[in-house]
Coordinates of C-alpha atoms and ligand atoms in Angstrom, one line a residue:
M25 CA 142.9 37.6 437.8
D26 CA 140.7 39.9 435.8
G27 CA 140.6 43.6 435.2
N28 CA 144.2 44.3 434.4
G29 CA 143.4 46.0 431.1
R30 CA 140.7 48.2 432.5
W31 CA 143.0 49.1 435.5
A32 CA 145.6 50.3 433.0
K33 CA 143.1 52.2 430.8
K34 CA 141.8 54.1 433.7
R35 CA 145.3 55.4 434.3
G36 CA 146.1 56.1 430.6
L37 CA 148.7 53.2 430.6
P38 CA 149.1 50.4 428.1
R39 CA 147.4 47.1 428.9
S40 CA 150.7 45.5 429.4
A41 CA 151.3 47.8 432.4
G42 CA 148.1 46.4 433.9
H43 CA 149.3 42.9 433.4
R44 CA 152.6 43.8 435.1
A45 CA 150.7 45.3 438.1
G46 CA 148.5 42.2 438.2
A47 CA 151.4 39.9 438.3
Q48 CA 152.9 41.9 441.1
N49 CA 149.6 41.6 443.0
L50 CA 149.6 37.8 442.6
K51 CA 152.8 37.7 444.7
T52 CA 151.2 39.9 447.4
I53 CA 148.0 37.9 447.6
S54 CA 149.5 34.4 447.3
E55 CA 152.0 35.2 450.1
F56 CA 149.2 36.4 452.2
A57 CA 147.1 33.3 451.4
G58 CA 150.0 31.1 452.5
E59 CA 150.2 33.0 455.8
L60 CA 146.5 32.4 456.4
G61 CA 147.2 28.7 456.1
I62 CA 145.5 28.1 452.8
K63 CA 146.9 24.9 451.2
Y64 CA 146.2 25.4 447.6
I65 CA 145.5 28.4 445.3
T66 CA 145.0 28.3 441.6
A67 CA 145.7 31.5 439.6
Y68 CA 144.1 31.8 436.1
A69 CA 146.9 33.4 434.2
F70 CA 146.2 32.6 430.6
S71 CA 143.1 30.8 429.2
T72 CA 142.8 28.7 426.1
E73 CA 140.7 31.5 424.7
N74 CA 143.3 34.3 425.4
W75 CA 145.1 33.5 422.2
K76 CA 142.3 35.5 420.5
R77 CA 143.8 38.7 421.8
P78 CA 146.0 40.9 419.5
K79 CA 149.4 39.3 418.9
E80 CA 151.1 42.3 420.6
E81 CA 149.2 41.6 423.9
V82 CA 149.8 37.8 423.8
D83 CA 153.5 38.5 423.2
A84 CA 153.5 40.9 426.2
L85 CA 151.8 38.4 428.4
M86 CA 154.2 35.6 427.4
A87 CA 157.2 37.9 428.0
L88 CA 155.9 38.8 431.4
L89 CA 155.3 35.2 432.2
L90 CA 158.9 34.4 431.3
D91 CA 160.2 37.2 433.5
Y92 CA 158.2 36.0 436.5
L93 CA 159.1 32.3 436.1
R94 CA 162.8 33.3 436.0
D95 CA 162.6 35.4 439.1
K96 CA 161.8 32.5 441.4
E97 CA 161.8 34.3 444.7
Q98 CA 159.6 37.0 443.2
L99 CA 156.9 34.5 442.2
A100 CA 157.2 31.8 444.9
G101 CA 158.5 33.8 448.0
K102 CA 160.2 31.6 450.5
N103 CA 157.9 28.6 450.9
V104 CA 155.5 28.3 448.0
T105 CA 155.5 25.4 445.7
I106 CA 154.7 26.3 442.1
R107 CA 153.0 24.0 439.7
V108 CA 151.6 24.7 436.2
I109 CA 148.4 23.3 434.7
G110 CA 147.2 23.6 431.1
D111 CA 148.4 22.6 427.7
R112 CA 152.1 23.4 427.7
S113 CA 152.7 22.2 424.1
A114 CA 151.7 25.6 422.7
L115 CA 154.1 27.5 425.0
S116 CA 157.7 28.3 423.9
D117 CA 160.6 26.1 424.7
E118 CA 162.0 28.9 426.8
I119 CA 158.8 29.1 428.9
N120 CA 158.6 25.3 429.2
R121 CA 162.2 25.2 430.4
E122 CA 161.5 27.9 433.1
I123 CA 158.4 26.0 434.2
D124 CA 160.4 22.9 434.7
N125 CA 163.0 24.9 436.6
I126 CA 160.7 26.6 439.0
E127 CA 158.7 23.4 439.6
E128 CA 161.9 21.6 440.4
Y129 CA 163.3 24.4 442.5
T130 CA 160.2 24.7 444.7
K131 CA 159.1 21.0 444.8
D132 CA 160.2 20.1 448.3
R133 CA 158.7 23.1 450.1
D134 CA 156.0 22.5 452.7
G135 CA 154.0 25.7 452.5
M136 CA 151.1 26.5 450.1
V137 CA 151.0 25.0 446.6
M138 CA 150.2 27.6 443.9
Y139 CA 149.0 26.3 440.6
L140 CA 149.4 28.6 437.7
A141 CA 146.8 27.9 435.0
I142 CA 148.5 28.7 431.7
N143 CA 146.9 27.9 428.4
Y144 CA 144.3 26.3 430.6
G145 CA 140.6 25.7 430.0
G146 CA 138.2 23.6 432.0
R147 CA 136.8 22.0 428.9
Q148 CA 140.3 21.3 427.6
E149 CA 141.1 19.6 430.9
I150 CA 138.0 17.5 430.8
A151 CA 138.6 16.5 427.1
R152 CA 142.1 15.4 428.1
A153 CA 140.7 13.3 430.9
V154 CA 138.2 11.7 428.5
R155 CA 141.1 10.9 426.0
R156 CA 143.1 9.3 428.7
L157 CA 140.2 7.1 429.8
A158 CA 139.2 6.3 426.2
K159 CA 142.8 5.1 425.7
Q160 CA 142.6 2.8 428.7
A161 CA 139.2 1.5 427.4
A162 CA 140.7 0.9 423.9
Q163 CA 143.5 -1.1 425.5
G164 CA 141.0 -3.2 427.4
D165 CA 142.2 -1.8 430.8
V166 CA 138.8 -0.4 431.8
R167 CA 135.2 -1.1 430.7
P168 CA 133.4 1.9 429.4
E169 CA 130.2 1.2 431.4
E170 CA 132.4 1.2 434.6
I171 CA 133.8 4.7 434.2
T172 CA 133.0 6.7 437.3
E173 CA 133.2 10.3 438.4
E174 CA 136.1 9.4 440.6
M175 CA 138.0 8.1 437.5
I176 CA 137.5 11.4 435.8
S177 CA 138.7 13.2 438.9
E178 CA 141.8 11.0 438.8
N179 CA 142.5 12.1 435.2
I180 CA 142.3 15.9 435.5
Y181 CA 145.5 17.9 435.9
T182 CA 145.3 17.8 439.7
P183 CA 144.1 14.4 440.9
D184 CA 145.5 14.9 444.4
V185 CA 144.1 18.4 445.0
P186 CA 140.8 18.9 446.8
E187 CA 138.0 20.5 444.7
A188 CA 137.9 24.3 444.8
D189 CA 136.3 25.6 448.0
L190 CA 136.1 29.3 446.9
I191 CA 136.4 30.9 443.6
I192 CA 137.2 34.6 443.6
R193 CA 136.6 36.7 440.5
P194 CA 137.5 40.4 440.5
S195 CA 136.6 43.2 438.1
G196 CA 132.8 42.9 438.0
E197 CA 132.4 40.0 435.6
L198 CA 129.9 37.4 436.8
R199 CA 131.0 34.3 435.0
L200 CA 133.4 31.4 435.3
S201 CA 135.0 31.7 431.8
N202 CA 136.1 28.1 431.5
F203 CA 137.9 28.0 434.8
L204 CA 138.0 24.7 436.9
L205 CA 134.8 23.4 435.5
W206 CA 135.1 20.0 437.0
Q207 CA 136.4 21.2 440.3
S208 CA 133.8 23.9 440.8
A209 CA 130.6 21.7 441.0
Y210 CA 130.1 22.8 444.7
S211 CA 132.4 25.8 444.9
E212 CA 131.4 28.9 446.7
F213 CA 131.8 32.1 444.7
W214 CA 133.0 35.6 445.5
F215 CA 132.6 38.4 443.0
S216 CA 134.1 41.8 443.4
D217 CA 134.0 45.0 441.3
I218 CA 137.6 45.7 442.1
H219 CA 140.1 45.3 439.3
W220 CA 142.7 42.7 440.1
P221 CA 145.8 45.0 440.5
D222 CA 143.8 46.9 443.1
F223 CA 142.5 43.8 444.9
T224 CA 144.2 44.0 448.3
T225 CA 144.8 41.5 451.2
K226 CA 141.9 43.3 452.9
D227 CA 139.6 42.4 450.0
F228 CA 140.9 38.8 450.1
T229 CA 140.2 38.6 453.8
R230 CA 136.7 39.9 453.2
A231 CA 136.1 37.1 450.7
I232 CA 137.5 34.5 453.2
L233 CA 135.4 35.8 456.1
D234 CA 132.3 35.7 454.0
Y235 CA 133.1 32.2 452.9
Q236 CA 133.6 31.0 456.5
N237 CA 130.0 32.1 457.3
R238 CA 128.4 30.2 454.5
N239 CA 126.5 27.0 455.0
R240 CA 127.7 24.4 452.6
R241 CA 125.3 21.5 452.2
F242 CA 126.6 19.9 449.0
G243 CA 123.0 19.0 448.0
G244 CA 122.2 17.6 451.5
V245 CA 120.2 19.3 454.3
Ligands
IPE12 C1 143.8 39.9 433.0 O1 142.9 40.9 432.8 C2 143.5 38.6 432.5 C3 144.5 37.9 431.7 C4 144.2 37.3 430.6 C5 145.9 37.9 432.0 P1 142.3 41.4 431.4 O2 143.4 41.5 430.4 O3 141.2 40.4 431.0 O4 141.7 42.8 431.8 P2 140.4 43.4 431.2 O5 139.3 42.4 431.4 O6 140.6 43.8 429.8 O7 140.2 44.7 432.1
MG13 MG1 139.2 40.4 431.3

């Protein structure tokens, strides 16, 4: 969800207003994605690198996050299951409590699952998987030479979720920025110049239609 800051600047508003508009748009797009029949969506809300921002902005992002987690219907609509991935140990007790609450509140729903990536980094996720496997090896439960790709897949945050089919990045940046590194090996990409708060259901549909016409060969012919 990129471009919130530039969206706000263009309007002479503080960056936090852009984040607020972006959060609002997540609700619009995720609800629409659910209606399309998409099973999983992962929203990159806060990266392991975003702590480098001025304290004022980090505080504003955390306050916004707390507001949204509290307002369960606002974030999850009627039938979305919310789950969080990332290192939660750096988040406040309050935020951790609200994450537990919303995960519990939405866990039995049968619509789309929306993962919120908060204090998430692809490298952090892979390092965590390596630590878990190393621990099993140290305990003698697994032989190092027998560690497979599948075992790494089983030790990322989302072992039961398919790899990412489509990664959408708005706002004109052409990079992955540490998002879903392991899961994006064969992802399709959609880049758009539109800033995230302006990214509409029509733009989302355009990305999906384009994706549907791609020929995915996964290295085959
Ligand atoms: C939102 O957009 C991404 C978050 C970290 C929440 P940005 O804050 O990166 O917006 P730009 O890139 O400065 O426009
Ligand atoms: Mg940005």
